[in-house]
PDB file of C-alpha atoms in Angstrom:
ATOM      1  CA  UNK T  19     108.312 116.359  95.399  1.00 84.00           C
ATOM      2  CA  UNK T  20     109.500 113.659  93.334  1.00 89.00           C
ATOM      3  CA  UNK T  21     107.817 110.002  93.931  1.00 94.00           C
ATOM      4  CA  UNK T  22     108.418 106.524  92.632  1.00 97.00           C
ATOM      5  CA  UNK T  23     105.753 104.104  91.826  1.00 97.00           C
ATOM      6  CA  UNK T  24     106.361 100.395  91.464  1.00 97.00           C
ATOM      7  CA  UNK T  25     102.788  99.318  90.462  1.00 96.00           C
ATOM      8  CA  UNK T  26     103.504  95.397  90.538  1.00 97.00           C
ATOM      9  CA  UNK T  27     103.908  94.263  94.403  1.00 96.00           C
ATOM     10  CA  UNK T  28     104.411  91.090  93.126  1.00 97.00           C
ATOM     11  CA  UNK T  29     105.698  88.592  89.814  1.00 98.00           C
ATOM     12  CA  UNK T  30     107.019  85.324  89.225  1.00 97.00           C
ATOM     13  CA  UNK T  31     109.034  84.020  86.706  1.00 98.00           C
ATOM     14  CA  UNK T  32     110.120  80.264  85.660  1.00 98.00           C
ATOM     15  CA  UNK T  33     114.003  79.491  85.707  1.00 98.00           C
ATOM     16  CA  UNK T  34     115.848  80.547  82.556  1.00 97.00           C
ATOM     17  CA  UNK T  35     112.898  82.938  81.405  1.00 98.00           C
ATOM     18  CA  UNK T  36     112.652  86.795  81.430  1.00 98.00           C
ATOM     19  CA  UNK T  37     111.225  88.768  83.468  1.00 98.00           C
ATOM     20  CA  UNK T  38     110.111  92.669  83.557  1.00 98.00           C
ATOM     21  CA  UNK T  39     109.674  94.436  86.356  1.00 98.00           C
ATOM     22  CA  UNK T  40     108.019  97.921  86.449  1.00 98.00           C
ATOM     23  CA  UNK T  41     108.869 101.573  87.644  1.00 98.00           C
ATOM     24  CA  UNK T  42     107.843 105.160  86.593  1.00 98.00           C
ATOM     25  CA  UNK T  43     108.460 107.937  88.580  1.00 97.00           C
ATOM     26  CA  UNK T  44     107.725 111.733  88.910  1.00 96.00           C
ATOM     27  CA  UNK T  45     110.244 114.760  88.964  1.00 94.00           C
ATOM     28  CA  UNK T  46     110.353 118.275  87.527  1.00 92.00           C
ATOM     29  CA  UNK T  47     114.600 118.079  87.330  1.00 90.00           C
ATOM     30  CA  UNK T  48     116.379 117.413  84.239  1.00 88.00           C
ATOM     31  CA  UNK T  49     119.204 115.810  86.290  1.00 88.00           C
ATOM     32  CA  UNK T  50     118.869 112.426  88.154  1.00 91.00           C
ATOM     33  CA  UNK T  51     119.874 109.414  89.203  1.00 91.00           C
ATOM     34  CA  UNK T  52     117.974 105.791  88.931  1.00 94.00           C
ATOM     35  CA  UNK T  53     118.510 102.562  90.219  1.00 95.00           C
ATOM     36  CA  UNK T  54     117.279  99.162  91.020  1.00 97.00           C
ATOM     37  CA  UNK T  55     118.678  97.569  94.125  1.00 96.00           C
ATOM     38  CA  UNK T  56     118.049  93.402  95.205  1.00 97.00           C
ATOM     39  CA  UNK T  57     116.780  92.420  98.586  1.00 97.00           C
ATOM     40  CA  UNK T  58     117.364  89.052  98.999  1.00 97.00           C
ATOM     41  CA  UNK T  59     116.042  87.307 102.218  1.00 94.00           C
ATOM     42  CA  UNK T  60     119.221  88.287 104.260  1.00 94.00           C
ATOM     43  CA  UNK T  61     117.580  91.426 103.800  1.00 94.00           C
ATOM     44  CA  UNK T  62     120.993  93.219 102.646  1.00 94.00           C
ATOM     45  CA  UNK T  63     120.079  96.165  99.938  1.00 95.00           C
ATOM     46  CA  UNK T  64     122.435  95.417  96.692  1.00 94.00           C
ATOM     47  CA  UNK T  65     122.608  97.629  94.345  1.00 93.00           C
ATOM     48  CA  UNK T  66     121.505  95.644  90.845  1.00 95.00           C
ATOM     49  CA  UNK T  67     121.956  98.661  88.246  1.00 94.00           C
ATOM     50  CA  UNK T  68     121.526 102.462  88.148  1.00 93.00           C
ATOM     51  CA  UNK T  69     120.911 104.760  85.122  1.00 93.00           C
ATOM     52  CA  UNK T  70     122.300 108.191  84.473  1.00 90.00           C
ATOM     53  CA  UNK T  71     118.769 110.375  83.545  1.00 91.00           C
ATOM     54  CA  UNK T  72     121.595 112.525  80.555  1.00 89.00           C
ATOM     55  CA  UNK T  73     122.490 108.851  79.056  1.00 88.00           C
ATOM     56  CA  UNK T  74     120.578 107.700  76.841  1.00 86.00           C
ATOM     57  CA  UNK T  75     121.822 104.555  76.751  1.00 92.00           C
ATOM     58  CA  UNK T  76     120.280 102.194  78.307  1.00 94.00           C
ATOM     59  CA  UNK T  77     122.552 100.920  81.120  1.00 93.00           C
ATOM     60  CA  UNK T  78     123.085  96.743  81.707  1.00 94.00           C
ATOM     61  CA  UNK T  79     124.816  94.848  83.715  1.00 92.00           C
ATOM     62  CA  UNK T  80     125.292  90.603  82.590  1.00 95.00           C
ATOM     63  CA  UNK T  81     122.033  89.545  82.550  1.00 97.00           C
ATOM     64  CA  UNK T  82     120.191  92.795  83.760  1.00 97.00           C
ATOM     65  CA  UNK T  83     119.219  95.466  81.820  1.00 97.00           C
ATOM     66  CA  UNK T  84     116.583  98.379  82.549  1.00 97.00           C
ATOM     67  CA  UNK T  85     114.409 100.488  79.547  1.00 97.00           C
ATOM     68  CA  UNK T  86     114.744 104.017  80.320  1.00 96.00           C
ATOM     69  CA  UNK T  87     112.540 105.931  78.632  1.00 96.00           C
ATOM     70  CA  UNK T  88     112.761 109.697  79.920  1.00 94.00           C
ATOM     71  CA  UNK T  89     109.924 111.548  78.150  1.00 94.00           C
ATOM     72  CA  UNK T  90     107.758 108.833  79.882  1.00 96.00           C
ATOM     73  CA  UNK T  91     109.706 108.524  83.186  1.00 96.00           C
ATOM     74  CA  UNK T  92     109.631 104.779  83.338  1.00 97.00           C
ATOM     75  CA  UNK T  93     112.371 102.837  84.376  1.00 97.00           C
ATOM     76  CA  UNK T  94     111.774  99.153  83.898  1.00 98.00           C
ATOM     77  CA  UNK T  95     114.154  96.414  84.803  1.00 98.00           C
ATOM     78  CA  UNK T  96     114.637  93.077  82.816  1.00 98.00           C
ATOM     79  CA  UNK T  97     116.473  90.004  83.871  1.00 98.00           C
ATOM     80  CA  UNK T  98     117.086  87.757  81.431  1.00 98.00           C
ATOM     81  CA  UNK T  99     117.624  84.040  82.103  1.00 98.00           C
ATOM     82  CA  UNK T 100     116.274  83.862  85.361  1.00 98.00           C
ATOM     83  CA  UNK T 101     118.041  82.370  87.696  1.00 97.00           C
ATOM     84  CA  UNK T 102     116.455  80.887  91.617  1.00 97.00           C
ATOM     85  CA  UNK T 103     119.215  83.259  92.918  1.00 97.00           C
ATOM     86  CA  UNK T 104     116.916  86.460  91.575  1.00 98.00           C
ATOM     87  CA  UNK T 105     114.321  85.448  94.181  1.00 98.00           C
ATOM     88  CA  UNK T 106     113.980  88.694  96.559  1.00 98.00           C
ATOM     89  CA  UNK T 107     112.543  92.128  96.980  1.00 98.00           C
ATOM     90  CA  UNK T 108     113.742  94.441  94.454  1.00 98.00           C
ATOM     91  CA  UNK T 109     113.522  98.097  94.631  1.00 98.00           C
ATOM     92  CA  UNK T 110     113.239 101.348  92.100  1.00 97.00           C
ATOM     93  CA  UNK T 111     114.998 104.092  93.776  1.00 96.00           C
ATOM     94  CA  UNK T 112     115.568 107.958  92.575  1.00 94.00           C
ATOM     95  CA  UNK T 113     118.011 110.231  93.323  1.00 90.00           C
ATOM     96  CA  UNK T 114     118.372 113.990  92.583  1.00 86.00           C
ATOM     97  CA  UNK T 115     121.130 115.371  90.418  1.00 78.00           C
ATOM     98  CA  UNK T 116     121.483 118.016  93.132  1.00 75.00           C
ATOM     99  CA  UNK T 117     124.145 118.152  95.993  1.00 64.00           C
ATOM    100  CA  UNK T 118     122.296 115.270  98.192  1.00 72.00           C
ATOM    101  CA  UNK T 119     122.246 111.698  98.283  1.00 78.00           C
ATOM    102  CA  UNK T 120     119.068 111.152  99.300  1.00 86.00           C
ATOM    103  CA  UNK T 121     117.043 107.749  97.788  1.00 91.00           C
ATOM    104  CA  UNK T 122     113.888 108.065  97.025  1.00 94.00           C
ATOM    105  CA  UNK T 123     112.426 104.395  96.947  1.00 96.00           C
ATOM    106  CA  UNK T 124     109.619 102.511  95.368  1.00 97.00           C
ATOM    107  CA  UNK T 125     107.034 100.225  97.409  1.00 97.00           C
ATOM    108  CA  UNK T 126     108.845  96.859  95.469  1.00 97.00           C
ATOM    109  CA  UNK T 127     108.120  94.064  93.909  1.00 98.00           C
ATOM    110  CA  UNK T 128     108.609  90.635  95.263  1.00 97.00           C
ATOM    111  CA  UNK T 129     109.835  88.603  92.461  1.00 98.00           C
ATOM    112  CA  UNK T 130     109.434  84.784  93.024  1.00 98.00           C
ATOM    113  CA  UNK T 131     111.481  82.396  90.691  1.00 98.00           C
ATOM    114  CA  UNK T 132     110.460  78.881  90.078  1.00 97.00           C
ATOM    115  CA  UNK T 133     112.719  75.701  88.688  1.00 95.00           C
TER     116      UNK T 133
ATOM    117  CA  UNK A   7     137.149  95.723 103.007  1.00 83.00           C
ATOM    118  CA  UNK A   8     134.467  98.338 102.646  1.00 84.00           C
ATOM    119  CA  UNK A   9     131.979  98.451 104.757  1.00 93.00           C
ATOM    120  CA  UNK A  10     128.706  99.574 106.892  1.00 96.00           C
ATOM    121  CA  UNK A  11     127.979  98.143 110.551  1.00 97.00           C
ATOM    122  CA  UNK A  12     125.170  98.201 112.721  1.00 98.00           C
ATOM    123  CA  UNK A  13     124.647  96.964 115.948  1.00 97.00           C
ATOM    124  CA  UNK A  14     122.422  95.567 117.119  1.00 97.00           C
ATOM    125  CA  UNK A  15     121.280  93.451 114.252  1.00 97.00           C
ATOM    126  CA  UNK A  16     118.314  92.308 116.100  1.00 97.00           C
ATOM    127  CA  UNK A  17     116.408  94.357 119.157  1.00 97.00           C
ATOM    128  CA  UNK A  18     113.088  93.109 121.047  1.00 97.00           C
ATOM    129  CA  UNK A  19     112.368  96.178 123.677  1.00 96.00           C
ATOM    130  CA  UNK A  20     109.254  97.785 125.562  1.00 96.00           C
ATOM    131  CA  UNK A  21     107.659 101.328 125.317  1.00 97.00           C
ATOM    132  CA  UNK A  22     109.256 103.755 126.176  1.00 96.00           C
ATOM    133  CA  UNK A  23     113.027 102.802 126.919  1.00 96.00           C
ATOM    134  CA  UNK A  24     115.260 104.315 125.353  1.00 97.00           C
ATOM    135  CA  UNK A  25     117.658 102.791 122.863  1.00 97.00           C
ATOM    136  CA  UNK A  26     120.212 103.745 120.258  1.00 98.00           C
ATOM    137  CA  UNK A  27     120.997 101.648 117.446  1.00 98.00           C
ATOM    138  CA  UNK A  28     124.603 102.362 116.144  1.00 98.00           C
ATOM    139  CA  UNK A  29     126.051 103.094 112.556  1.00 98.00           C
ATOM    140  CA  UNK A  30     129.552 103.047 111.471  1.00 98.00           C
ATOM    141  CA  UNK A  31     131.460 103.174 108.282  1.00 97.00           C
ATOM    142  CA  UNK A  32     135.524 103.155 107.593  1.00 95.00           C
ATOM    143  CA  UNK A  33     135.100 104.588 103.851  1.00 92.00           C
ATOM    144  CA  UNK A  34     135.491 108.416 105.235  1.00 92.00           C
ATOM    145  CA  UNK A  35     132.279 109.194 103.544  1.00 91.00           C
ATOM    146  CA  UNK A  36     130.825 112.033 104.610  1.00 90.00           C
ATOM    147  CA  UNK A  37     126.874 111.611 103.579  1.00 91.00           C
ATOM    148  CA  UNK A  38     125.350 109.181 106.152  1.00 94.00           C
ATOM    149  CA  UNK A  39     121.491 108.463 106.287  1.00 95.00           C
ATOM    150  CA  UNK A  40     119.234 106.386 108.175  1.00 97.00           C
ATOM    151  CA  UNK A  41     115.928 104.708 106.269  1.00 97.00           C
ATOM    152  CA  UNK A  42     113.372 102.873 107.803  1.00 98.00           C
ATOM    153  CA  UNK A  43     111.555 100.116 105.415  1.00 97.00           C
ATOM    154  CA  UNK A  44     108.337  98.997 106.416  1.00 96.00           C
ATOM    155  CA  UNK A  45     105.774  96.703 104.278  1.00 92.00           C
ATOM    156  CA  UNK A  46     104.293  98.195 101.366  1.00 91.00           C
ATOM    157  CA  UNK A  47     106.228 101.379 101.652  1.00 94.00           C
ATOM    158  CA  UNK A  48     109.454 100.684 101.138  1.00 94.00           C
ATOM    159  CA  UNK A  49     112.536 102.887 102.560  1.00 96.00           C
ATOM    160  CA  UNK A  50     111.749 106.130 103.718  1.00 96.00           C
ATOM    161  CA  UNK A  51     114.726 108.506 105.038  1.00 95.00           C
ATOM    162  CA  UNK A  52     114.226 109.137 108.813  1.00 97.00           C
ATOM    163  CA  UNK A  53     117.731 111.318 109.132  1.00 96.00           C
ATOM    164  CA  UNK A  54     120.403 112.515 107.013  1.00 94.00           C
ATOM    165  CA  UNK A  55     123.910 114.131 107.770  1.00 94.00           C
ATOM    166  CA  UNK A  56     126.227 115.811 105.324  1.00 89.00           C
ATOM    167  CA  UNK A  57     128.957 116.169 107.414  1.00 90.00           C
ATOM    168  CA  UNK A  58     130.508 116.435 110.822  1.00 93.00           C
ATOM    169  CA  UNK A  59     127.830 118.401 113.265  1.00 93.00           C
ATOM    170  CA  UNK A  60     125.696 118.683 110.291  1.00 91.00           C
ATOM    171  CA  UNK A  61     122.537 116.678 110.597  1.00 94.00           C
ATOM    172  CA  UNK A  62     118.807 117.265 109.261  1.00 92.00           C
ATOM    173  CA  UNK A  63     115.559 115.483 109.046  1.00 94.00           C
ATOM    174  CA  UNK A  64     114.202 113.371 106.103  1.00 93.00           C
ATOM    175  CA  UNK A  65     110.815 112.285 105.602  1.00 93.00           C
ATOM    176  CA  UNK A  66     110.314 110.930 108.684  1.00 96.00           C
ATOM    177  CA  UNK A  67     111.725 112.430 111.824  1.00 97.00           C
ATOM    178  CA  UNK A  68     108.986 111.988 114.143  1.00 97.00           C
ATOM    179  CA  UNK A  69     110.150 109.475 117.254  1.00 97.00           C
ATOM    180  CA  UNK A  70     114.214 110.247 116.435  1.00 98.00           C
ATOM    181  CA  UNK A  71     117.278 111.570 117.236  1.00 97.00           C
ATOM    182  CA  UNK A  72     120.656 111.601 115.956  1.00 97.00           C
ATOM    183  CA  UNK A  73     124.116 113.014 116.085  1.00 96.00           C
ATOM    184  CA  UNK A  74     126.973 112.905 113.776  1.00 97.00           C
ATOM    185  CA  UNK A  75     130.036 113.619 116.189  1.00 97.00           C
ATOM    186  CA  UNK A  76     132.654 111.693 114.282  1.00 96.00           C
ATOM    187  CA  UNK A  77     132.590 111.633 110.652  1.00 96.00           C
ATOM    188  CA  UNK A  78     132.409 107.246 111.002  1.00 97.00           C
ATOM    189  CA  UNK A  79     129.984 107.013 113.207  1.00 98.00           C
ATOM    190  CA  UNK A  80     126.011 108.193 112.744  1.00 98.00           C
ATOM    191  CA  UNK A  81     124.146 107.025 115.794  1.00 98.00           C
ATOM    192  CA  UNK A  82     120.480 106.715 116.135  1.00 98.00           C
ATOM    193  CA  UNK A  83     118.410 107.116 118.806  1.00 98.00           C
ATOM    194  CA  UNK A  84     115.018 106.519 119.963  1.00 97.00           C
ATOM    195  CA  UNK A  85     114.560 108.656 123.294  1.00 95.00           C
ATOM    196  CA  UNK A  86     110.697 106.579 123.641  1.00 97.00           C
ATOM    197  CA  UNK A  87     109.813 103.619 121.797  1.00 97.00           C
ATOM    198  CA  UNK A  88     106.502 102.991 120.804  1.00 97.00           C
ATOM    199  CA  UNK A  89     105.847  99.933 118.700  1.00 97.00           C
ATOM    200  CA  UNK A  90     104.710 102.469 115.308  1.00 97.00           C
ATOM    201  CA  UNK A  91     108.690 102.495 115.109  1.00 98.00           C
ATOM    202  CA  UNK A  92     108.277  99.095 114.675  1.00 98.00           C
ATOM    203  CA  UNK A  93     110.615  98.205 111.319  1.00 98.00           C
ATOM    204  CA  UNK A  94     113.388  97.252 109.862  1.00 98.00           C
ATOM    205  CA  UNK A  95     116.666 100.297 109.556  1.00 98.00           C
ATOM    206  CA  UNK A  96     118.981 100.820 107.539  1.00 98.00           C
ATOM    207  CA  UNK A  97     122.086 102.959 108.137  1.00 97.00           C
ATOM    208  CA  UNK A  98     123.442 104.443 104.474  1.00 95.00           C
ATOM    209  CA  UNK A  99     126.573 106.473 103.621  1.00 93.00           C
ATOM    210  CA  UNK A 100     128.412 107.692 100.588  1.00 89.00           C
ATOM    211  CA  UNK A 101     130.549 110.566  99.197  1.00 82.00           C
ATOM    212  CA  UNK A 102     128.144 113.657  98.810  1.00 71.00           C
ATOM    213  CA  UNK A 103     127.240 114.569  95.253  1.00 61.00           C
ATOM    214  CA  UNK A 104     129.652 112.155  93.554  1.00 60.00           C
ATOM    215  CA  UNK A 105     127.252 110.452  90.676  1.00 56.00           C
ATOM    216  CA  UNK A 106     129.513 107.586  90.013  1.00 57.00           C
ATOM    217  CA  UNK A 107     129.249 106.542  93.397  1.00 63.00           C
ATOM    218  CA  UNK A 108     126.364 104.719  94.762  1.00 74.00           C
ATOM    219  CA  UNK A 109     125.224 104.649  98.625  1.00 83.00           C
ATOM    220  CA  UNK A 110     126.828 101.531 100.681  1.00 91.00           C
ATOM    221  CA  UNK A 111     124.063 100.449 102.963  1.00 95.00           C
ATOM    222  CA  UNK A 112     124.667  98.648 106.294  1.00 96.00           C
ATOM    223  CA  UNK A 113     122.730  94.736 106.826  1.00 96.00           C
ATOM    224  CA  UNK A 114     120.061  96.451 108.708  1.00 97.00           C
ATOM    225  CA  UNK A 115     118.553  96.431 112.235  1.00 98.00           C
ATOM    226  CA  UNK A 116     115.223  94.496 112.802  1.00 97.00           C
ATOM    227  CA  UNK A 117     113.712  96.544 116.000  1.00 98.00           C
ATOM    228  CA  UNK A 118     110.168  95.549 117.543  1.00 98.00           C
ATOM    229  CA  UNK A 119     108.703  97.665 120.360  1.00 97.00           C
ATOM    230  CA  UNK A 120     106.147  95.850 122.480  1.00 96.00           C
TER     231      UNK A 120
END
């Protein structure tokens, strides 16, 4: 069964700095999804960035950006430039290449972001 | 606009009466799942349905029910509370299989079970 580990419950950050945020998972397939998804205090799940496991390019979106490294199934997340908007729960989450949808989540990490 | 609703946001209820916390979504998607998040573990999949009439469990079942009798809507149910079911759920859909698509998740449903 495939699992995802977020080993960092929580981090904080100062405004306009970068942060890294942590996530390796386990799966036998060759063929999978990844992604990081925001939980801000409304509690509403947003989906931050996601990762195709056959790109090898690392995938970014403005001031997010993960490291995928495959060989060592990690799946980090970076935010550069911090913002206090970043403040919330975020979540690694796996998903299988084969005909489901199902999510496969991480524990999370609250990220705190001070002016 | 796109979108996932689920009523009732909020729900304060005793052992052992039943309840059923709805789940709708107008982008004709046909994978719908519910996840319950709890501290520490994150989301865990309680049910998942493919399609019309086709429903099965996730990781944990234990304490639910569902049905799936419209393609929109993806009720769950909770025949007897007890307060281990406790958490915060989330009601997911999306296209099945379609890896440019991403599941839309609904604002979530705090229940607590005295």
């Amino acid at each position: 069964a495939q699992t995802v580990t977020q080993s960092q419950p929580e981090m904080s950050v100062q405004e306009a700095e970068t942060v890294t945020l942590s996530c390796t998972y386990d799966t036998s397939e060759s063929d999978y999804y990844l992604f990081w998804y925001k939980q801000p205090p409304s509690r509403q799940m947003i989906l931050v960035i996601r990762q195709e496991a056959y790109k090898q390019q690392n995938a970014t979106e403005n001031r997010f950006s993960v490291n995928f490294q495959k060989a060592a199934k990690s799946f980090s997340l970076k935010i550069s430039d911090s913002q206090l908007g970043d403040a919330a729960m975020y979540f690694c989450a796996y998903r299988s290449g084969l005909d489901t949808d199902k999510l496969i989540f991480g524990t999370g990490t609250r990220l705190q972001v001070f002016p | 606009e796109a979108q996932v609703t689920q009523n009732p946001r909020y729900l304060i209820t005793v052992t052992g009466k039943k309840l059923t916390v709805t789940c709708s979504q107008n982008m004709n998607h046909e994978y719908m799942s519910w996840y319950r998040q709890d501290p520490g573990l994150g989301l865990r999949q309680i049910y998942y349905s493919m399609n019309v009439e086709v429903t099965d469990k996730g990781d944990v079942p234990e304490g639910y029910k569902v049905s799936r009798k419209e393609k929109r809507n993806f009720p769950l149910i909770l025949e007897s509370p007890s307060p281990n079911q406790t958490s915060l759920y989330f009601c997911a859909s999306s296209f099945v299989g379609t890896s440019t698509d991403t599941q839309y998740f609904g604002p979530g449903t705090r229940l607590t079970v005295l």
